[in-house]
Amino acid sequence: MPGYNDSDTATTAPRLSGHEQTLKILVAGHFGAGKTTFVHGLSQIPPVSTEETMTSAGEGVDQTTLPGKTTTTVAMDFGRLHLTSDLVLYLFGAPGQPRFFPVLQDLSVGALGALILVDTRRLADTYPILQLVEDLGLPYTVAVNVFAEAPAVPERRLRDVMDLTDDTPLVMCDARDRTSSRDALIALVRYLLTLTPEPVR
Ligand SMILES: Nc1nc2c(ncn2[C@@H]2O[C@H](COP(=O)(O)OP(=O)(O)O)[C@@H](O)[C@H]2O)c(=O)[nH]1
Ligand SMILES: [Mg+2]
């Protein structure tokens, strides 16, 4: 992508000149897929977060036994990233639990596309999110957040089980790694650029 600096690891926000193109991107995915990690790791401004400590009230409602996970996003994550000097992404991370789908729906307004994060151990939890994003008419890219403990699944199988069309990008990433996360967003933005807008009638 022109202007993309692969070695850029800066976490401070370049100033906005007002001439940049801005894109709103939804970051979706099931509970524990790594959305908060992803948005917080990439944001060049202090990210907005709505993390709350999980309590016993969530037992039987949320999957509360992910190792190391003690909080959950109750409304959204928000971050901003200069993908190139003239392209700024506004990242909106939506909570992944089905009971928060109305929040995802609201956050999708004005978004140009979605990055759907997936942990291959929880593909079943991804289907309703894929369905919802499709129903909202949002083009998307699937990013498998590779957890060391998760078994490797061949791409063909992943495409089959998620019923992805051949043109839907499927990439691997590590949500904890800035470069890897940026590459996933670049795959999404490249895909969005290939989609021709509806002709104006
Ligand atoms: N091993 C590993 N752990 C991760 C990765 N991404 C996130 N985590 C951890 O997995 C948990 C869930 O991540 P979180 O970002 O809260 O998921 P969210 O529910 O989708 O927002 C956290 O404890 C993270 O530290 C990853 O790529 N590898
Ligand atoms: Mg979260």
PDB file of C-alpha atoms and ligand atoms in Angstrom:
ATOM      1  CA  MET A   1       0.000   0.000   0.000  1.00  0.00           C
ATOM      2  CA  PRO A   2       1.569   3.319  -1.043  1.00  0.00           C
ATOM      3  CA  GLY A   3       2.797   5.329   1.890  1.00  0.00           C
ATOM      4  CA  TYR A   4       2.626   2.403   4.254  1.00  0.00           C
ATOM      5  CA  ASN A   5       5.785   2.248   6.286  1.00  0.00           C
ATOM      6  CA  ASP A   6       6.383  -1.302   7.367  1.00  0.00           C
ATOM      7  CA  SER A   7       8.892  -0.278   9.985  1.00  0.00           C
ATOM      8  CA  ASP A   8       6.504   2.173  11.610  1.00  0.00           C
ATOM      9  CA  THR A   9       6.000   1.127  15.168  1.00  0.00           C
ATOM     10  CA  ALA A  10       5.137   4.564  16.484  1.00  0.00           C
ATOM     11  CA  THR A  11       2.333   4.571  18.969  1.00  0.00           C
ATOM     12  CA  THR A  12       1.882   8.333  19.063  1.00  0.00           C
ATOM     13  CA  ALA A  13      -0.637   9.856  16.706  1.00  0.00           C
ATOM     14  CA  PRO A  14       0.627  11.836  13.762  1.00  0.00           C
ATOM     15  CA  ARG A  15      -1.193  15.157  13.642  1.00  0.00           C
ATOM     16  CA  LEU A  16      -4.322  15.281  11.529  1.00  0.00           C
ATOM     17  CA  SER A  17      -3.962  17.775   8.676  1.00  0.00           C
ATOM     18  CA  GLY A  18      -7.645  17.667   7.848  1.00  0.00           C
ATOM     19  CA  HIS A  19      -6.871  16.462   4.323  1.00  0.00           C
ATOM     20  CA  GLU A  20      -6.699  12.788   5.124  1.00  0.00           C
ATOM     21  CA  GLN A  21      -9.257  10.335   3.918  1.00  0.00           C
ATOM     22  CA  THR A  22     -10.935   8.723   6.901  1.00  0.00           C
ATOM     23  CA  LEU A  23     -12.509   5.293   7.064  1.00  0.00           C
ATOM     24  CA  LYS A  24     -14.627   3.840   9.802  1.00  0.00           C
ATOM     25  CA  ILE A  25     -13.854   0.172  10.316  1.00  0.00           C
ATOM     26  CA  LEU A  26     -15.760  -2.224  12.545  1.00  0.00           C
ATOM     27  CA  VAL A  27     -13.661  -4.772  14.423  1.00  0.00           C
ATOM     28  CA  ALA A  28     -15.911  -7.699  15.237  1.00  0.00           C
ATOM     29  CA  GLY A  29     -15.455 -11.224  16.507  1.00  0.00           C
ATOM     30  CA  HIS A  30     -16.567 -13.560  19.249  1.00  0.00           C
ATOM     31  CA  PHE A  31     -15.848 -13.110  22.932  1.00  0.00           C
ATOM     32  CA  GLY A  32     -12.116 -13.577  23.520  1.00  0.00           C
ATOM     33  CA  ALA A  33     -11.108 -13.328  19.848  1.00  0.00           C
ATOM     34  CA  GLY A  34      -8.684 -10.507  20.655  1.00  0.00           C
ATOM     35  CA  LYS A  35     -10.622  -7.414  19.539  1.00  0.00           C
ATOM     36  CA  THR A  36      -9.666  -5.238  22.498  1.00  0.00           C
ATOM     37  CA  THR A  37      -6.044  -6.371  22.249  1.00  0.00           C
ATOM     38  CA  PHE A  38      -6.101  -5.543  18.532  1.00  0.00           C
ATOM     39  CA  VAL A  39      -7.637  -2.057  18.786  1.00  0.00           C
ATOM     40  CA  HIS A  40      -5.581  -1.047  21.814  1.00  0.00           C
ATOM     41  CA  GLY A  41      -2.364  -2.347  20.273  1.00  0.00           C
ATOM     42  CA  LEU A  42      -2.851  -0.355  17.095  1.00  0.00           C
ATOM     43  CA  SER A  43      -4.358   2.884  18.280  1.00  0.00           C
ATOM     44  CA  GLN A  44      -2.143   5.939  18.060  1.00  0.00           C
ATOM     45  CA  ILE A  45      -4.384   7.842  20.448  1.00  0.00           C
ATOM     46  CA  PRO A  46      -5.245   6.687  23.962  1.00  0.00           C
ATOM     47  CA  PRO A  47      -7.893   4.112  23.119  1.00  0.00           C
ATOM     48  CA  VAL A  48     -11.367   4.413  24.461  1.00  0.00           C
ATOM     49  CA  SER A  49     -12.355   1.339  26.309  1.00  0.00           C
ATOM     50  CA  THR A  50     -15.368   0.061  28.126  1.00  0.00           C
ATOM     51  CA  GLU A  51     -13.814  -2.909  29.881  1.00  0.00           C
ATOM     52  CA  GLU A  52     -15.595  -4.207  32.939  1.00  0.00           C
ATOM     53  CA  THR A  53     -14.452  -6.927  35.282  1.00  0.00           C
ATOM     54  CA  MET A  54     -16.350 -10.118  34.693  1.00  0.00           C
ATOM     55  CA  THR A  55     -18.291 -11.298  37.683  1.00  0.00           C
ATOM     56  CA  SER A  56     -20.149 -14.441  38.613  1.00  0.00           C
ATOM     57  CA  ALA A  57     -23.246 -12.811  37.112  1.00  0.00           C
ATOM     58  CA  GLY A  58     -21.782 -13.695  33.715  1.00  0.00           C
ATOM     59  CA  GLU A  59     -21.522 -17.388  34.452  1.00  0.00           C
ATOM     60  CA  GLY A  60     -23.642 -19.376  32.077  1.00  0.00           C
ATOM     61  CA  VAL A  61     -24.139 -16.250  29.962  1.00  0.00           C
ATOM     62  CA  ASP A  62     -20.584 -15.425  28.923  1.00  0.00           C
ATOM     63  CA  GLN A  63     -17.778 -17.902  28.566  1.00  0.00           C
ATOM     64  CA  THR A  64     -15.924 -16.747  31.642  1.00  0.00           C
ATOM     65  CA  THR A  65     -13.092 -19.243  31.749  1.00  0.00           C
ATOM     66  CA  LEU A  66     -10.594 -17.955  29.185  1.00  0.00           C
ATOM     67  CA  PRO A  67      -7.138 -18.078  30.767  1.00  0.00           C
ATOM     68  CA  GLY A  68      -5.886 -14.602  31.630  1.00  0.00           C
ATOM     69  CA  LYS A  69      -9.130 -12.908  30.654  1.00  0.00           C
ATOM     70  CA  THR A  70     -10.728 -11.119  33.556  1.00  0.00           C
ATOM     71  CA  THR A  71     -12.540  -8.294  31.798  1.00  0.00           C
ATOM     72  CA  THR A  72     -14.992  -7.964  28.966  1.00  0.00           C
ATOM     73  CA  THR A  73     -15.972  -5.156  26.626  1.00  0.00           C
ATOM     74  CA  VAL A  74     -19.469  -3.993  27.404  1.00  0.00           C
ATOM     75  CA  ALA A  75     -19.913  -1.272  24.779  1.00  0.00           C
ATOM     76  CA  MET A  76     -16.980  -0.698  22.489  1.00  0.00           C
ATOM     77  CA  ASP A  77     -13.294  -0.178  21.901  1.00  0.00           C
ATOM     78  CA  PHE A  78     -12.263   2.846  19.925  1.00  0.00           C
ATOM     79  CA  GLY A  79      -8.937   3.733  18.394  1.00  0.00           C
ATOM     80  CA  ARG A  80      -7.425   5.758  15.604  1.00  0.00           C
ATOM     81  CA  LEU A  81      -4.630   4.771  13.257  1.00  0.00           C
ATOM     82  CA  HIS A  82      -2.842   6.454  10.358  1.00  0.00           C
ATOM     83  CA  LEU A  83      -2.559   3.531   7.975  1.00  0.00           C
ATOM     84  CA  THR A  84      -0.712   5.782   5.546  1.00  0.00           C
ATOM     85  CA  SER A  85       0.070   9.480   5.786  1.00  0.00           C
ATOM     86  CA  ASP A  86      -3.217  10.301   4.050  1.00  0.00           C
ATOM     87  CA  LEU A  87      -5.460   7.500   5.220  1.00  0.00           C
ATOM     88  CA  VAL A  88      -6.784   7.430   8.767  1.00  0.00           C
ATOM     89  CA  LEU A  89      -8.758   4.533  10.149  1.00  0.00           C
ATOM     90  CA  TYR A  90     -11.223   4.883  12.975  1.00  0.00           C
ATOM     91  CA  LEU A  91     -11.495   1.498  14.595  1.00  0.00           C
ATOM     92  CA  PHE A  92     -14.656   0.529  16.440  1.00  0.00           C
ATOM     93  CA  GLY A  93     -14.408  -2.755  18.320  1.00  0.00           C
ATOM     94  CA  ALA A  94     -17.803  -4.266  19.038  1.00  0.00           C
ATOM     95  CA  PRO A  95     -18.564  -6.628  21.906  1.00  0.00           C
ATOM     96  CA  GLY A  96     -18.816 -10.224  20.752  1.00  0.00           C
ATOM     97  CA  GLN A  97     -21.589 -11.709  22.847  1.00  0.00           C
ATOM     98  CA  PRO A  98     -24.923 -12.217  21.051  1.00  0.00           C
ATOM     99  CA  ARG A  99     -26.741 -10.216  23.742  1.00  0.00           C
ATOM    100  CA  PHE A 100     -24.698  -7.194  22.604  1.00  0.00           C
ATOM    101  CA  PHE A 101     -25.503  -7.592  18.895  1.00  0.00           C
ATOM    102  CA  PRO A 102     -27.677  -4.453  18.917  1.00  0.00           C
ATOM    103  CA  VAL A 103     -24.520  -2.571  19.960  1.00  0.00           C
ATOM    104  CA  LEU A 104     -22.619  -4.075  17.036  1.00  0.00           C
ATOM    105  CA  GLN A 105     -25.453  -3.063  14.763  1.00  0.00           C
ATOM    106  CA  ASP A 106     -25.342   0.532  16.030  1.00  0.00           C
ATOM    107  CA  LEU A 107     -21.554   0.702  15.760  1.00  0.00           C
ATOM    108  CA  SER A 108     -21.699  -0.489  12.155  1.00  0.00           C
ATOM    109  CA  VAL A 109     -23.514   2.641  10.993  1.00  0.00           C
ATOM    110  CA  GLY A 110     -21.216   4.490   8.618  1.00  0.00           C
ATOM    111  CA  ALA A 111     -18.580   1.748   8.625  1.00  0.00           C
ATOM    112  CA  LEU A 112     -17.103   0.850   5.264  1.00  0.00           C
ATOM    113  CA  GLY A 113     -16.110  -2.636   6.216  1.00  0.00           C
ATOM    114  CA  ALA A 114     -15.431  -5.041   9.036  1.00  0.00           C
ATOM    115  CA  LEU A 115     -12.468  -7.020  10.209  1.00  0.00           C
ATOM    116  CA  ILE A 116     -13.723 -10.192  11.855  1.00  0.00           C
ATOM    117  CA  LEU A 117     -11.279 -11.698  14.315  1.00  0.00           C
ATOM    118  CA  VAL A 118     -11.475 -15.421  14.925  1.00  0.00           C
ATOM    119  CA  ASP A 119      -9.901 -17.910  17.291  1.00  0.00           C
ATOM    120  CA  THR A 120     -10.074 -21.221  15.399  1.00  0.00           C
ATOM    121  CA  ARG A 121     -11.063 -23.015  18.602  1.00  0.00           C
ATOM    122  CA  ARG A 122     -14.318 -21.074  18.651  1.00  0.00           C
ATOM    123  CA  LEU A 123     -15.523 -21.132  15.079  1.00  0.00           C
ATOM    124  CA  ALA A 124     -19.079 -21.904  16.145  1.00  0.00           C
ATOM    125  CA  ASP A 125     -19.191 -18.552  17.947  1.00  0.00           C
ATOM    126  CA  THR A 126     -18.095 -16.828  14.739  1.00  0.00           C
ATOM    127  CA  TYR A 127     -21.053 -17.926  12.592  1.00  0.00           C
ATOM    128  CA  PRO A 128     -23.664 -15.613  14.121  1.00  0.00           C
ATOM    129  CA  ILE A 129     -21.261 -12.688  13.812  1.00  0.00           C
ATOM    130  CA  LEU A 130     -20.509 -13.471  10.158  1.00  0.00           C
ATOM    131  CA  GLN A 131     -24.235 -13.759   9.572  1.00  0.00           C
ATOM    132  CA  LEU A 132     -24.972 -10.446  11.247  1.00  0.00           C
ATOM    133  CA  VAL A 133     -22.218  -8.596   9.394  1.00  0.00           C
ATOM    134  CA  GLU A 134     -23.442 -10.081   6.120  1.00  0.00           C
ATOM    135  CA  ASP A 135     -27.016  -9.094   6.919  1.00  0.00           C
ATOM    136  CA  LEU A 136     -25.789  -5.555   7.584  1.00  0.00           C
ATOM    137  CA  GLY A 137     -24.281  -5.564   4.088  1.00  0.00           C
ATOM    138  CA  LEU A 138     -20.789  -4.821   5.352  1.00  0.00           C
ATOM    139  CA  PRO A 139     -17.899  -6.189   3.297  1.00  0.00           C
ATOM    140  CA  TYR A 140     -15.467  -7.984   5.556  1.00  0.00           C
ATOM    141  CA  THR A 141     -12.142  -9.708   5.888  1.00  0.00           C
ATOM    142  CA  VAL A 142     -11.618 -12.575   8.291  1.00  0.00           C
ATOM    143  CA  ALA A 143      -8.449 -12.414  10.385  1.00  0.00           C
ATOM    144  CA  VAL A 144      -7.541 -15.540  12.294  1.00  0.00           C
ATOM    145  CA  ASN A 145      -5.876 -14.402  15.506  1.00  0.00           C
ATOM    146  CA  VAL A 146      -3.383 -17.207  15.916  1.00  0.00           C
ATOM    147  CA  PHE A 147      -3.189 -18.419  19.495  1.00  0.00           C
ATOM    148  CA  ALA A 148      -0.242 -20.717  20.177  1.00  0.00           C
ATOM    149  CA  GLU A 149      -2.529 -23.216  21.895  1.00  0.00           C
ATOM    150  CA  ALA A 150      -4.945 -23.429  18.960  1.00  0.00           C
ATOM    151  CA  PRO A 151      -4.513 -26.243  16.432  1.00  0.00           C
ATOM    152  CA  ALA A 152      -3.486 -25.118  12.947  1.00  0.00           C
ATOM    153  CA  VAL A 153      -6.403 -25.416  10.531  1.00  0.00           C
ATOM    154  CA  PRO A 154      -5.751 -25.394   6.769  1.00  0.00           C
ATOM    155  CA  GLU A 155      -7.086 -22.342   4.955  1.00  0.00           C
ATOM    156  CA  ARG A 156      -9.333 -24.434   2.687  1.00  0.00           C
ATOM    157  CA  ARG A 157     -11.004 -25.975   5.712  1.00  0.00           C
ATOM    158  CA  LEU A 158     -11.430 -22.612   7.393  1.00  0.00           C
ATOM    159  CA  ARG A 159     -13.055 -21.236   4.249  1.00  0.00           C
ATOM    160  CA  ASP A 160     -15.359 -24.223   4.053  1.00  0.00           C
ATOM    161  CA  VAL A 161     -16.501 -24.164   7.653  1.00  0.00           C
ATOM    162  CA  MET A 162     -17.054 -20.408   7.608  1.00  0.00           C
ATOM    163  CA  ASP A 163     -18.633 -20.673   4.148  1.00  0.00           C
ATOM    164  CA  LEU A 164     -16.492 -17.815   2.841  1.00  0.00           C
ATOM    165  CA  THR A 165     -16.702 -16.791  -0.789  1.00  0.00           C
ATOM    166  CA  ASP A 166     -13.431 -17.098  -2.688  1.00  0.00           C
ATOM    167  CA  ASP A 167     -13.018 -13.338  -2.890  1.00  0.00           C
ATOM    168  CA  THR A 168     -13.395 -12.786   0.872  1.00  0.00           C
ATOM    169  CA  PRO A 169      -9.877 -12.250   2.216  1.00  0.00           C
ATOM    170  CA  LEU A 170      -8.742 -14.618   4.957  1.00  0.00           C
ATOM    171  CA  VAL A 171      -5.542 -13.652   6.746  1.00  0.00           C
ATOM    172  CA  MET A 172      -3.609 -14.768   9.812  1.00  0.00           C
ATOM    173  CA  CYS A 173      -2.558 -12.286  12.455  1.00  0.00           C
ATOM    174  CA  ASP A 174      -1.337 -11.914  16.000  1.00  0.00           C
ATOM    175  CA  ALA A 175      -3.493  -9.288  17.680  1.00  0.00           C
ATOM    176  CA  ARG A 176      -0.651  -8.546  20.104  1.00  0.00           C
ATOM    177  CA  ASP A 177       1.687  -7.639  17.270  1.00  0.00           C
ATOM    178  CA  ARG A 178       1.328  -4.207  15.733  1.00  0.00           C
ATOM    179  CA  THR A 179       2.795  -4.991  12.331  1.00  0.00           C
ATOM    180  CA  SER A 180       0.762  -8.145  11.983  1.00  0.00           C
ATOM    181  CA  SER A 181      -2.416  -6.319  13.010  1.00  0.00           C
ATOM    182  CA  ARG A 182      -1.743  -3.517  10.529  1.00  0.00           C
ATOM    183  CA  ASP A 183      -1.248  -6.078   7.779  1.00  0.00           C
ATOM    184  CA  ALA A 184      -4.684  -7.516   8.531  1.00  0.00           C
ATOM    185  CA  LEU A 185      -6.213  -4.057   8.180  1.00  0.00           C
ATOM    186  CA  ILE A 186      -4.302  -3.466   4.960  1.00  0.00           C
ATOM    187  CA  ALA A 187      -5.803  -6.685   3.576  1.00  0.00           C
ATOM    188  CA  LEU A 188      -9.257  -5.366   4.475  1.00  0.00           C
ATOM    189  CA  VAL A 189      -8.646  -1.897   2.994  1.00  0.00           C
ATOM    190  CA  ARG A 190      -7.206  -3.405  -0.202  1.00  0.00           C
ATOM    191  CA  TYR A 191     -10.317  -5.544  -0.462  1.00  0.00           C
ATOM    192  CA  LEU A 192     -12.585  -2.538   0.074  1.00  0.00           C
ATOM    193  CA  LEU A 193     -10.744  -0.727  -2.711  1.00  0.00           C
ATOM    194  CA  THR A 194     -11.554  -3.554  -5.133  1.00  0.00           C
ATOM    195  CA  LEU A 195     -15.275  -3.195  -4.537  1.00  0.00           C
ATOM    196  CA  THR A 196     -16.790  -0.881  -7.079  1.00  0.00           C
ATOM    197  CA  PRO A 197     -19.456   1.405  -5.692  1.00  0.00           C
ATOM    198  CA  GLU A 198     -23.034   0.937  -6.834  1.00  0.00           C
ATOM    199  CA  PRO A 199     -23.681   3.068  -9.912  1.00  0.00           C
ATOM    200  CA  VAL A 200     -25.601   6.231  -9.069  1.00  0.00           C
ATOM    201  CA  ARG A 201     -29.023   6.151 -10.710  1.00  0.00           C
TER     202      ARG A 201
HETATM  203  N1  LIG B   1      -1.982 -16.226  23.284  1.00  0.00           N
HETATM  204  C1  LIG B   1      -2.630 -15.173  22.809  1.00  0.00           C
HETATM  205  N2  LIG B   1      -3.412 -14.506  23.633  1.00  0.00           N
HETATM  206  C2  LIG B   1      -4.077 -13.438  23.153  1.00  0.00           C
HETATM  207  C3  LIG B   1      -3.981 -13.035  21.819  1.00  0.00           C
HETATM  208  N3  LIG B   1      -4.799 -11.980  21.599  1.00  0.00           N
HETATM  209  C4  LIG B   1      -5.397 -11.739  22.780  1.00  0.00           C
HETATM  210  N4  LIG B   1      -4.936 -12.602  23.707  1.00  0.00           N
HETATM  211  C5  LIG B   1      -5.381 -12.709  25.052  1.00  0.00           C
HETATM  212  O1  LIG B   1      -6.660 -13.295  24.955  1.00  0.00           O
HETATM  213  C6  LIG B   1      -7.558 -12.673  25.837  1.00  0.00           C
HETATM  214  C7  LIG B   1      -8.743 -12.131  25.086  1.00  0.00           C
HETATM  215  O2  LIG B   1      -8.388 -10.964  24.405  1.00  0.00           O
HETATM  216  P1  LIG B   1      -9.359  -9.687  24.291  1.00  0.00           P
HETATM  217  O3  LIG B   1      -8.588  -8.709  23.445  1.00  0.00           O
HETATM  218  O4  LIG B   1      -9.857  -9.231  25.619  1.00  0.00           O
HETATM  219  O5  LIG B   1     -10.572 -10.310  23.475  1.00  0.00           O
HETATM  220  P2  LIG B   1     -11.974  -9.667  23.059  1.00  0.00           P
HETATM  221  O6  LIG B   1     -12.994 -10.281  23.956  1.00  0.00           O
HETATM  222  O7  LIG B   1     -12.174 -10.092  21.629  1.00  0.00           O
HETATM  223  O8  LIG B   1     -11.878  -8.170  23.200  1.00  0.00           O
HETATM  224  C8  LIG B   1      -6.752 -11.611  26.587  1.00  0.00           C
HETATM  225  O9  LIG B   1      -6.372 -12.172  27.819  1.00  0.00           O
HETATM  226  C9  LIG B   1      -5.539 -11.380  25.705  1.00  0.00           C
HETATM  227  O10 LIG B   1      -4.376 -11.042  26.422  1.00  0.00           O
HETATM  228  C10 LIG B   1      -3.110 -13.784  20.967  1.00  0.00           C
HETATM  229  O11 LIG B   1      -2.946 -13.489  19.794  1.00  0.00           O
HETATM  230  N5  LIG B   1      -2.455 -14.841  21.525  1.00  0.00           N
HETATM  231 MG    MG B   2     -13.044  -6.851  24.289  1.00  0.00          MG
END
